[in-house]
Short mmCIF file of C-alpha atoms (C1' of nucleotides) in Angstrom, two decimals:
data_model
loop_
_atom_site.label_atom_id
_atom_site.label_comp_id
_atom_site.label_asym_id
_atom_site.label_seq_id
_atom_site.Cartn_x
_atom_site.Cartn_y
_atom_site.Cartn_z
CA MET I 1 5.95 -7.61 -8.27
CA LEU I 2 4.69 -10.83 -6.68
CA GLU I 3 6.06 -12.89 -9.55
CA PHE I 4 9.53 -11.48 -9.00
CA ILE I 5 9.41 -12.10 -5.27
CA ILE I 6 8.54 -15.71 -5.98
CA LEU I 7 11.45 -15.88 -8.41
CA GLY I 8 13.65 -14.37 -5.69
CA PHE I 9 12.70 -17.06 -3.20
CA LEU I 10 13.23 -19.73 -5.86
CA MET I 11 16.70 -18.29 -6.51
CA CYS I 12 17.48 -19.48 -2.96
CA GLY I 13 16.16 -22.99 -3.57
CA GLU I 14 13.19 -25.01 -4.73
CA THR I 15 9.96 -24.82 -2.75
CA SER I 16 6.20 -25.26 -2.93
CA GLY I 17 3.41 -22.68 -3.10
CA TYR I 18 2.44 -23.47 0.45
CA ASP I 19 5.99 -23.08 1.77
CA LEU I 20 6.42 -19.89 -0.24
CA LYS I 21 3.60 -18.42 1.81
CA GLN I 22 5.28 -19.56 5.05
CA TRP I 23 8.55 -17.94 3.99
CA MET I 24 6.79 -14.70 3.17
CA THR I 25 4.94 -14.63 6.46
CA LYS I 26 8.18 -15.22 8.33
CA SER I 27 10.50 -12.97 6.38
CA THR I 28 8.77 -10.30 4.27
CA SER I 29 5.26 -9.88 5.65
CA TYR I 30 6.12 -6.60 7.41
CA PHE I 31 6.73 -4.96 4.05
CA PHE I 32 5.19 -7.37 1.56
CA ASP I 33 2.65 -10.14 1.90
CA ALA I 34 0.45 -12.22 -0.38
CA SER I 35 -2.37 -14.68 0.08
CA PHE I 36 -2.71 -18.16 -1.41
CA GLY I 37 -5.28 -16.69 -3.73
CA SER I 38 -2.55 -14.68 -5.43
CA ILE I 39 0.42 -17.03 -4.97
CA TYR I 40 -1.04 -20.06 -6.76
CA PRO I 41 -2.20 -18.14 -9.83
CA ALA I 42 1.20 -16.36 -9.92
CA LEU I 43 2.98 -19.72 -9.97
CA LYS I 44 0.68 -20.80 -12.77
CA ARG I 45 1.56 -17.69 -14.79
CA LEU I 46 5.28 -18.18 -14.14
CA GLY I 47 4.94 -21.76 -15.38
CA ASP I 48 3.16 -20.63 -18.54
CA LYS I 49 6.02 -18.23 -19.22
CA GLN I 50 8.49 -21.06 -18.53
CA LEU I 51 10.23 -19.06 -15.82
CA VAL I 52 9.64 -21.91 -13.37
CA ILE I 53 9.05 -25.63 -13.62
CA PHE I 54 7.62 -27.98 -11.01
CA LYS I 55 7.90 -31.60 -10.12
CA GLU I 56 5.36 -33.48 -8.10
CA SER I 57 6.88 -34.71 -4.89
CA VAL I 58 5.35 -37.33 -2.65
CA GLU I 59 7.32 -37.45 0.56
CA GLY I 60 5.84 -40.14 2.76
CA SER I 61 2.31 -39.73 1.46
CA LYS I 62 2.51 -35.92 1.47
CA TYR I 63 1.83 -34.43 -1.94
CA LYS I 64 3.55 -31.25 -3.02
CA LYS I 65 4.25 -29.35 -6.19
CA VAL I 66 7.86 -28.31 -5.81
CA TYR I 67 8.83 -25.38 -7.98
CA GLN I 68 12.26 -24.63 -9.41
CA ILE I 69 13.45 -21.57 -11.25
CA THR I 70 14.57 -22.10 -14.85
CA GLU I 71 17.52 -20.49 -16.61
CA THR I 72 15.08 -18.10 -18.31
CA GLY I 73 13.62 -17.38 -14.89
CA LYS I 74 17.05 -16.60 -13.48
CA GLU I 75 17.70 -14.22 -16.32
CA ALA I 76 14.38 -12.45 -15.77
CA PHE I 77 15.09 -12.16 -12.05
CA MET I 78 18.63 -10.87 -12.57
CA LYS I 79 17.37 -8.26 -15.00
CA TRP I 80 14.70 -7.12 -12.53
CA ILE I 81 16.95 -7.00 -9.48
CA ALA I 82 19.55 -4.89 -11.29
CA GLU I 83 17.03 -2.23 -12.30
CA PRO I 84 16.87 1.02 -10.31
CA ILE I 85 14.75 0.85 -7.16
CA ALA I 86 11.41 2.52 -7.78
CA PHE I 87 9.89 4.58 -5.01
CA GLU I 88 6.14 4.67 -4.68
CA LYS I 89 4.69 6.88 -2.00
CA SER I 90 3.40 4.11 0.22
CA LYS I 91 -0.03 4.24 1.75
CA GLN I 92 0.02 4.94 5.46
CA ASP I 93 -3.61 4.31 6.30
CA HIS I 94 -3.09 5.03 10.00
CA LEU I 95 -2.38 8.67 9.14
CA VAL I 96 -5.70 9.20 7.40
CA LYS I 97 -7.85 9.41 10.52
CA ILE I 98 -5.24 11.47 12.37
CA PHE I 99 -5.16 13.99 9.52
CA PHE I 100 -8.77 14.81 10.40
CA TYR I 101 -8.39 14.64 14.20
CA GLU I 102 -9.31 18.31 14.50
CA PHE I 103 -12.86 16.98 14.60
CA LEU I 104 -12.22 14.77 17.62
CA PRO I 105 -12.14 15.91 21.26
CA LYS I 106 -8.58 16.08 22.51
CA GLU I 107 -9.06 13.36 25.14
CA LYS I 108 -10.41 10.95 22.57
CA ALA I 109 -7.54 11.79 20.23
CA ILE I 110 -5.00 11.01 22.95
CA ALA I 111 -6.75 7.77 23.83
CA ASN I 112 -6.80 6.60 20.20
CA LEU I 113 -3.15 7.52 19.68
CA LYS I 114 -2.28 5.47 22.76
CA GLY I 115 -4.38 2.67 21.32
CA LEU I 116 -2.40 2.80 18.08
CA ILE I 117 0.86 2.48 19.98
CA GLU I 118 -0.50 -0.55 21.77
CA VAL I 119 -1.35 -2.16 18.45
CA ILE I 120 2.11 -1.51 16.98
CA GLN I 121 4.11 -2.50 20.05
CA PRO I 122 3.49 -6.28 19.82
CA ILE I 123 4.22 -6.18 16.09
CA GLU I 124 7.54 -4.52 16.83
CA LYS I 125 8.31 -7.01 19.64
CA ASN I 126 7.54 -9.86 17.28
CA LEU I 127 9.94 -8.52 14.66
CA ILE I 128 12.64 -8.04 17.29
CA GLY I 129 12.21 -11.71 18.18
CA GLN I 130 12.56 -12.69 14.55
CA LYS I 131 15.67 -10.57 14.20
CA GLU I 132 17.30 -12.16 17.22
CA GLU I 133 16.37 -15.61 16.03
CA ALA I 134 17.87 -14.85 12.63
CA SER I 135 21.09 -13.46 14.07
CA GLN I 136 21.57 -16.67 16.07
CA LYS I 137 20.69 -19.04 13.27
CA TYR I 138 22.42 -17.35 10.39
CA ASP I 139 25.62 -15.47 9.76
CA VAL I 140 24.63 -11.83 9.74
CA TYR I 141 27.20 -11.11 7.04
CA GLN I 142 25.85 -13.83 4.85
CA PHE I 143 22.35 -12.45 5.13
CA TYR I 144 23.32 -8.85 5.40
CA TYR I 145 20.50 -7.38 3.30
CA ARG I 146 17.74 -9.43 4.91
CA TYR I 147 19.02 -8.46 8.32
CA ALA I 148 19.03 -4.82 7.24
CA THR I 149 15.40 -4.97 6.12
CA MET I 150 14.47 -6.32 9.56
CA VAL I 151 16.27 -3.41 11.18
CA TYR I 152 14.28 -1.16 8.84
CA GLY I 153 11.04 -2.75 10.00
CA ILE I 154 11.82 -2.38 13.69
CA ASP I 155 13.01 1.20 13.33
CA TYR I 156 9.99 2.05 11.23
CA TYR I 157 7.62 0.83 13.93
CA ARG I 158 9.62 2.74 16.53
CA PHE I 159 9.44 5.84 14.39
CA ILE I 160 5.65 5.69 14.25
CA MET I 161 5.33 5.06 17.99
CA SER I 162 7.75 7.85 18.77
CA TRP I 163 5.79 10.24 16.53
CA CYS I 164 2.58 9.26 18.33
CA ASN I 165 4.21 9.80 21.70
CA ASP I 166 5.41 13.23 20.67
CA MET I 167 1.86 14.15 19.69
CA ILE I 168 0.43 12.84 22.93
CA THR I 169 2.96 14.83 24.94
CA LYS I 170 2.22 18.00 23.02
CA LEU I 171 -1.53 17.53 23.32
CA GLU I 172 -1.23 16.92 27.06
CA THR I 173 1.15 19.78 27.86
CA ASP I 174 -0.11 22.50 25.53
CA THR I 175 -3.21 23.20 27.55
CA GLU I 176 -3.65 26.35 25.52
CA THR I 177 -5.67 26.29 22.38
CA ILE I 178 -4.43 23.56 20.21
CA ARG I 179 -7.59 23.67 18.24
CA SER I 180 -8.07 19.97 18.40
CA GLU I 181 -11.69 20.39 19.25
CA ARG I 182 -13.28 21.94 16.23
CA PHE I 183 -15.93 19.39 17.08
CA ASN I 184 -16.77 21.08 20.38
CA THR I 185 -16.16 24.70 19.54
CA LYS I 186 -18.81 24.66 16.89
CA MET H 1 -11.49 4.52 3.13
CA LEU H 2 -11.68 6.92 0.17
CA GLU H 3 -15.30 7.72 0.92
CA PHE H 4 -14.42 8.77 4.46
CA ILE H 5 -11.54 10.93 3.28
CA ILE H 6 -13.93 12.69 0.94
CA LEU H 7 -16.34 13.17 3.83
CA GLY H 8 -13.43 14.53 5.86
CA PHE H 9 -12.63 17.15 3.25
CA LEU H 10 -16.31 18.03 2.95
CA MET H 11 -16.42 18.50 6.74
CA CYS H 12 -14.09 21.43 6.10
CA GLY H 13 -16.27 22.95 3.41
CA GLU H 14 -18.06 22.28 0.11
CA THR H 15 -16.02 21.43 -2.93
CA SER H 16 -16.07 19.69 -6.32
CA GLY H 17 -14.64 16.36 -7.40
CA TYR H 18 -11.94 18.12 -9.36
CA ASP H 19 -10.91 20.30 -6.43
CA LEU H 20 -11.02 17.31 -4.08
CA LYS H 21 -8.28 15.78 -6.20
CA GLN H 22 -6.27 19.02 -5.97
CA TRP H 23 -6.60 19.04 -2.20
CA MET H 24 -5.48 15.46 -1.95
CA THR H 25 -2.48 16.02 -4.17
CA LYS H 26 -1.49 19.03 -2.10
CA SER H 27 -2.17 17.69 1.37
CA THR H 28 -2.45 13.89 1.63
CA SER H 29 -0.75 12.44 -1.43
CA TYR H 30 2.35 11.41 0.54
CA PHE H 31 0.28 8.95 2.54
CA PHE H 32 -2.94 8.67 0.56
CA ASP H 33 -3.86 9.46 -3.00
CA ALA H 34 -6.68 8.71 -5.41
CA SER H 35 -7.32 9.24 -9.11
CA PHE H 36 -10.36 10.81 -10.78
CA GLY H 37 -11.34 7.31 -11.78
CA SER H 38 -11.99 6.50 -8.14
CA ILE H 39 -13.06 9.92 -6.84
CA TYR H 40 -16.02 10.44 -9.17
CA PRO H 41 -17.57 7.02 -8.59
CA ALA H 42 -17.00 7.48 -4.83
CA LEU H 43 -18.94 10.76 -4.91
CA LYS H 44 -21.69 8.97 -6.82
CA ARG H 45 -21.88 6.26 -4.14
CA LEU H 46 -21.89 8.85 -1.35
CA GLY H 47 -24.75 10.59 -3.10
CA ASP H 48 -26.70 7.35 -3.43
CA LYS H 49 -26.28 6.82 0.32
CA GLN H 50 -27.38 10.43 0.91
CA LEU H 51 -24.19 11.23 2.79
CA VAL H 52 -23.52 14.11 0.39
CA ILE H 53 -25.57 16.32 -1.86
CA PHE H 54 -24.46 18.48 -4.76
CA LYS H 55 -25.57 21.62 -6.44
CA GLU H 56 -24.60 22.61 -9.95
CA SER H 57 -22.61 25.79 -9.91
CA VAL H 58 -21.88 27.93 -12.94
CA GLU H 59 -19.34 30.56 -11.96
CA GLY H 60 -18.69 32.75 -14.93
CA SER H 61 -19.31 30.06 -17.54
CA LYS H 62 -17.39 27.42 -15.55
CA TYR H 63 -19.53 24.42 -14.69
CA LYS H 64 -18.96 22.51 -11.45
CA LYS H 65 -20.76 20.02 -9.27
CA VAL H 66 -20.21 21.35 -5.79
CA TYR H 67 -20.66 18.74 -3.09
CA GLN H 68 -21.79 19.30 0.48
CA ILE H 69 -21.86 16.86 3.36
CA THR H 70 -25.32 16.09 4.79
CA GLU H 71 -26.24 15.62 8.46
CA THR H 72 -26.25 11.84 7.90
CA GLY H 73 -22.84 12.22 6.29
CA LYS H 74 -21.53 14.12 9.30
CA GLU H 75 -22.78 11.40 11.60
CA ALA H 76 -21.11 8.69 9.50
CA PHE H 77 -17.86 10.66 9.49
CA MET H 78 -17.92 11.32 13.24
CA LYS H 79 -18.52 7.65 13.93
CA TRP H 80 -15.63 6.65 11.68
CA ILE H 81 -13.15 9.21 13.04
CA ALA H 82 -13.83 8.18 16.64
CA GLU H 83 -13.11 4.49 15.99
CA PRO H 84 -9.73 3.08 17.02
CA ILE H 85 -6.95 3.62 14.48
CA ALA H 86 -6.34 0.39 12.57
CA PHE H 87 -2.78 -0.51 11.71
CA GLU H 88 -2.14 -2.36 8.48
CA LYS H 89 1.43 -3.38 7.76
CA SER H 90 1.98 -1.04 4.86
CA LYS H 91 3.66 -2.17 1.69
CA GLN H 92 7.16 -0.84 1.29
CA ASP H 93 7.86 -1.87 -2.28
CA HIS H 94 11.31 -0.32 -2.27
CA LEU H 95 12.45 -2.95 0.27
CA VAL H 96 11.51 -5.88 -1.95
CA LYS H 97 14.44 -5.62 -4.32
CA ILE H 98 16.87 -4.85 -1.51
CA PHE H 99 15.75 -7.95 0.38
CA PHE H 100 17.24 -9.98 -2.50
CA TYR H 101 20.35 -7.85 -3.04
CA GLU H 102 22.58 -10.76 -2.13
CA PHE H 103 22.28 -11.59 -5.82
CA LEU H 104 23.65 -8.25 -6.94
CA PRO H 105 27.32 -7.26 -7.08
CA LYS H 106 28.16 -4.94 -4.23
CA GLU H 107 29.05 -2.01 -6.48
CA LYS H 108 25.72 -2.23 -8.27
CA ALA H 109 23.93 -2.47 -4.92
CA ILE H 110 25.62 0.70 -3.69
CA ALA H 111 24.84 2.51 -6.94
CA ASN H 112 21.16 1.57 -6.79
CA LEU H 113 20.87 2.56 -3.12
CA LYS H 114 22.35 5.93 -4.00
CA GLY H 115 19.85 6.12 -6.84
CA LEU H 116 17.00 5.50 -4.43
CA ILE H 117 18.18 8.33 -2.18
CA GLU H 118 18.25 10.63 -5.19
CA VAL H 119 14.67 9.73 -5.98
CA ILE H 120 13.46 10.36 -2.43
CA GLN H 121 15.38 13.58 -1.82
CA PRO H 122 13.29 15.82 -4.11
CA ILE H 123 10.09 14.32 -2.68
CA GLU H 124 11.32 15.23 0.81
CA LYS H 125 12.36 18.73 -0.35
CA ASN H 126 8.95 19.22 -1.88
CA LEU H 127 7.19 18.27 1.36
CA ILE H 128 9.46 20.57 3.34
CA GLY H 129 8.36 23.37 1.02
CA GLN H 130 4.73 22.52 1.60
CA LYS H 131 5.26 22.45 5.36
CA GLU H 132 6.88 25.86 5.33
CA GLU H 133 4.17 27.27 3.13
CA ALA H 134 1.52 25.88 5.47
CA SER H 135 3.19 27.23 8.60
CA GLN H 136 3.20 30.72 7.03
CA LYS H 137 -0.33 30.61 5.73
CA TYR H 138 -2.06 28.92 8.63
CA ASP H 139 -1.88 28.93 12.38
CA VAL H 140 0.06 25.81 13.30
CA TYR H 141 -2.06 25.36 16.41
CA GLN H 142 -5.21 25.55 14.40
CA PHE H 143 -3.99 22.89 12.01
CA TYR H 144 -1.99 20.95 14.51
CA TYR H 145 -2.79 17.47 13.24
CA ARG H 146 -2.24 18.27 9.58
CA TYR H 147 1.05 19.86 10.42
CA ALA H 148 2.01 16.76 12.41
CA THR H 149 1.31 14.45 9.48
CA MET H 150 3.61 16.59 7.33
CA VAL H 151 6.34 16.23 9.93
CA TYR H 152 5.67 12.49 9.81
CA GLY H 153 6.12 12.48 6.05
CA ILE H 154 9.39 14.40 6.13
CA ASP H 155 10.83 12.31 8.94
CA TYR H 156 9.72 9.14 7.20
CA TYR H 157 11.60 10.07 4.03
CA ARG H 158 14.62 10.99 6.12
CA PHE H 159 14.42 7.68 7.91
CA ILE H 160 14.55 5.77 4.63
CA MET H 161 17.43 7.85 3.28
CA SER H 162 19.34 7.49 6.52
CA TRP H 163 18.82 3.73 6.45
CA CYS H 164 20.13 3.62 2.90
CA ASN H 165 23.15 5.71 3.83
CA ASP H 166 23.95 3.39 6.74
CA MET H 167 23.86 0.45 4.34
CA ILE H 168 26.08 2.20 1.82
CA THR H 169 28.62 3.07 4.52
CA LYS H 170 28.70 -0.49 5.80
CA LEU H 171 29.00 -1.94 2.32
CA GLU H 172 31.84 0.47 1.50
CA THR H 173 33.79 0.03 4.73
CA ASP H 174 33.34 -3.69 5.43
CA THR H 175 35.68 -4.78 2.68
CA GLU H 176 35.66 -8.23 4.24
CA THR H 177 33.11 -10.77 3.20
CA ILE H 178 29.75 -9.18 3.35
CA ARG H 179 28.40 -11.86 1.12
CA SER H 180 26.66 -9.44 -1.10
CA GLU H 181 27.89 -11.17 -4.17
CA ARG H 182 26.28 -14.56 -4.12
CA PHE H 183 25.90 -13.73 -7.78
CA ASN H 184 29.64 -13.73 -8.40
CA THR H 185 30.82 -16.37 -5.94
CA LYS H 186 28.72 -19.02 -7.58
"C1'" DT N 1 -13.80 -38.93 15.86
"C1'" DA N 2 -13.53 -34.20 15.80
"C1'" DG N 3 -10.70 -30.41 14.95
"C1'" DG N 4 -6.40 -28.70 13.32
"C1'" DT N 5 -2.84 -28.36 9.95
"C1'" DC N 6 -1.03 -29.55 5.29
"C1'" DA N 7 -1.73 -28.67 0.51
"C1'" DT N 8 -3.79 -27.06 -3.73
"C1'" DG N 9 -6.84 -24.49 -6.21
"C1'" DT N 10 -10.99 -21.47 -8.01
"C1'" DA N 11 -14.72 -17.91 -8.16
"C1'" DA N 12 -16.52 -13.75 -6.70
"C1'" DA N 13 -15.97 -9.47 -5.04
"C1'" DG N 14 -13.33 -5.21 -3.93
"C1'" DA N 15 -10.62 -1.37 -4.74
"C1'" DG N 16 -8.10 0.84 -7.43
"C1'" DT N 17 -5.47 2.78 -11.92
"C1'" DT N 18 -5.05 3.83 -16.80
"C1'" DA N 19 -6.87 5.20 -20.79
"C1'" DC N 20 -10.32 7.01 -23.18
"C1'" DA N 21 -14.25 10.26 -24.37
"C1'" DT N 22 -16.18 14.76 -24.22
"C1'" DG N 23 -16.42 19.61 -24.27
"C1'" DA N 24 -15.50 24.27 -22.61
"C1'" DT N 25 -12.19 27.66 -21.56
"C1'" DT N 26 -7.65 29.71 -21.15
"C1'" DT N 27 -3.05 30.46 -22.30
"C1'" DT N 28 0.81 30.69 -25.67
"C1'" DA B 1 -4.64 28.26 -34.06
"C1'" DA B 2 -2.71 25.01 -31.16
"C1'" DA B 3 -1.85 23.39 -26.71
"C1'" DA B 4 -2.75 23.24 -21.97
"C1'" DT B 5 -5.91 23.27 -18.25
"C1'" DC B 6 -10.56 22.86 -16.26
"C1'" DA B 7 -14.14 19.62 -15.43
"C1'" DT B 8 -16.76 15.38 -15.51
"C1'" DG B 9 -17.35 10.78 -16.34
"C1'" DT B 10 -16.99 5.69 -18.04
"C1'" DA B 11 -14.89 1.19 -19.47
"C1'" DA B 12 -11.44 -1.97 -19.41
"C1'" DC B 13 -7.99 -3.80 -16.93
"C1'" DT B 14 -5.03 -5.15 -12.94
"C1'" DC B 15 -4.11 -6.87 -8.80
"C1'" DT B 16 -5.64 -8.36 -4.82
"C1'" DT B 17 -8.29 -10.56 -0.85
"C1'" DT B 18 -12.01 -13.42 0.93
"C1'" DA B 19 -14.50 -17.24 0.85
"C1'" DC B 20 -15.25 -21.45 -0.66
"C1'" DA B 21 -14.17 -26.38 -2.29
"C1'" DT B 22 -11.53 -30.48 -1.88
"C1'" DG B 23 -9.02 -34.05 0.25
"C1'" DA B 24 -5.37 -36.21 3.00
"C1'" DC B 25 -3.18 -36.65 7.25
"C1'" DC B 26 -2.30 -35.80 12.22
"C1'" DT B 27 -3.29 -35.35 17.03
"C1'" DA B 28 -5.99 -34.92 21.30
#
DNA sequence: TAGGTCATGTAAAGAGTTACATGATTTT
DNA sequence: AAAATCATGTAACTCTTTACATGACCTA
């Protein structure tokens, strides 16, 4: 997967391992991210397979290995991108604790759900900022798909927060026995 | 994470490694899943830490190692469940290809998006079935949180499909230059 | 001149899956 | 009698992050 994402970025122009990481952080990190520890070895592998080549660039004393995609690399990327989109049930770690919240006192449950919203909110705000920046800098039609994935990200965060809020409301209003206190009733 | 999920299931009653996997498949697999190759070693580790104990059960010639949570295990679980909910940006692998769809002809893009919807639809239908089954078998108030995570799952799948449909509609109606064919215009 | 960022890379550790191995029992 | 399921477990492999190592350059 990572190798193809790198090829994808290289389809848009040559770049270095370091800059690749910057691009990812800026543009895909809300649905895909990678560390230097995986990017550099991936570039090495891509080089071995001759899907990319690099030239050493020294711009005003700054050393960089600038990678370019090869014709073989383009072919590999085009083959990959045309394949059907696989769907893997994606891990939603934040649901794991909530699944077992029957063991937590209701007040604590509400507090933690509110806490989760407060963690997600700044992430959402940040992505909104990125989206607005992008819509000013670039033609939305030209970058239609990238723009759409940002909208996905924002709406996804909103979806989670809205779901949390619904729970909080229900927990607060249904004063009757939502048995959210298996912990206490024991 | 896996170890705590196992503890969570054991909080609800004793069970075997094999049945643990069945429970996960039935109830958490849409946001968390694990294979036998990780469950059995996890149970071993939990045993080493004395958070669980097991007894060998032979019910009518059928051998099982039935695990129970210990008092120490309960304490560890209660500590974990009370902690704030962490939020990790979760991988959404299905977005990766779409992010680079500028390199795909529009018709192919639409076809693949439709394909993705067709992959998700049965998964959603399946979860709806599970939800209905659960609401008949159990008291929704008693299993409020588990029910809520199912609603999350269903709405999450719907969100993705709806996002895909929006894209398809826009791609089909905006006959003007959505530059979704960088591939061809080169 | 100290700390931050730029830039590349490696080694160890973590967390998991896949595939295999085993053997009993149950269904077709 | 063969195939599927029940039940446990291990070994190899994959993919990843974290932490470290290195060195140059930039800025307060």
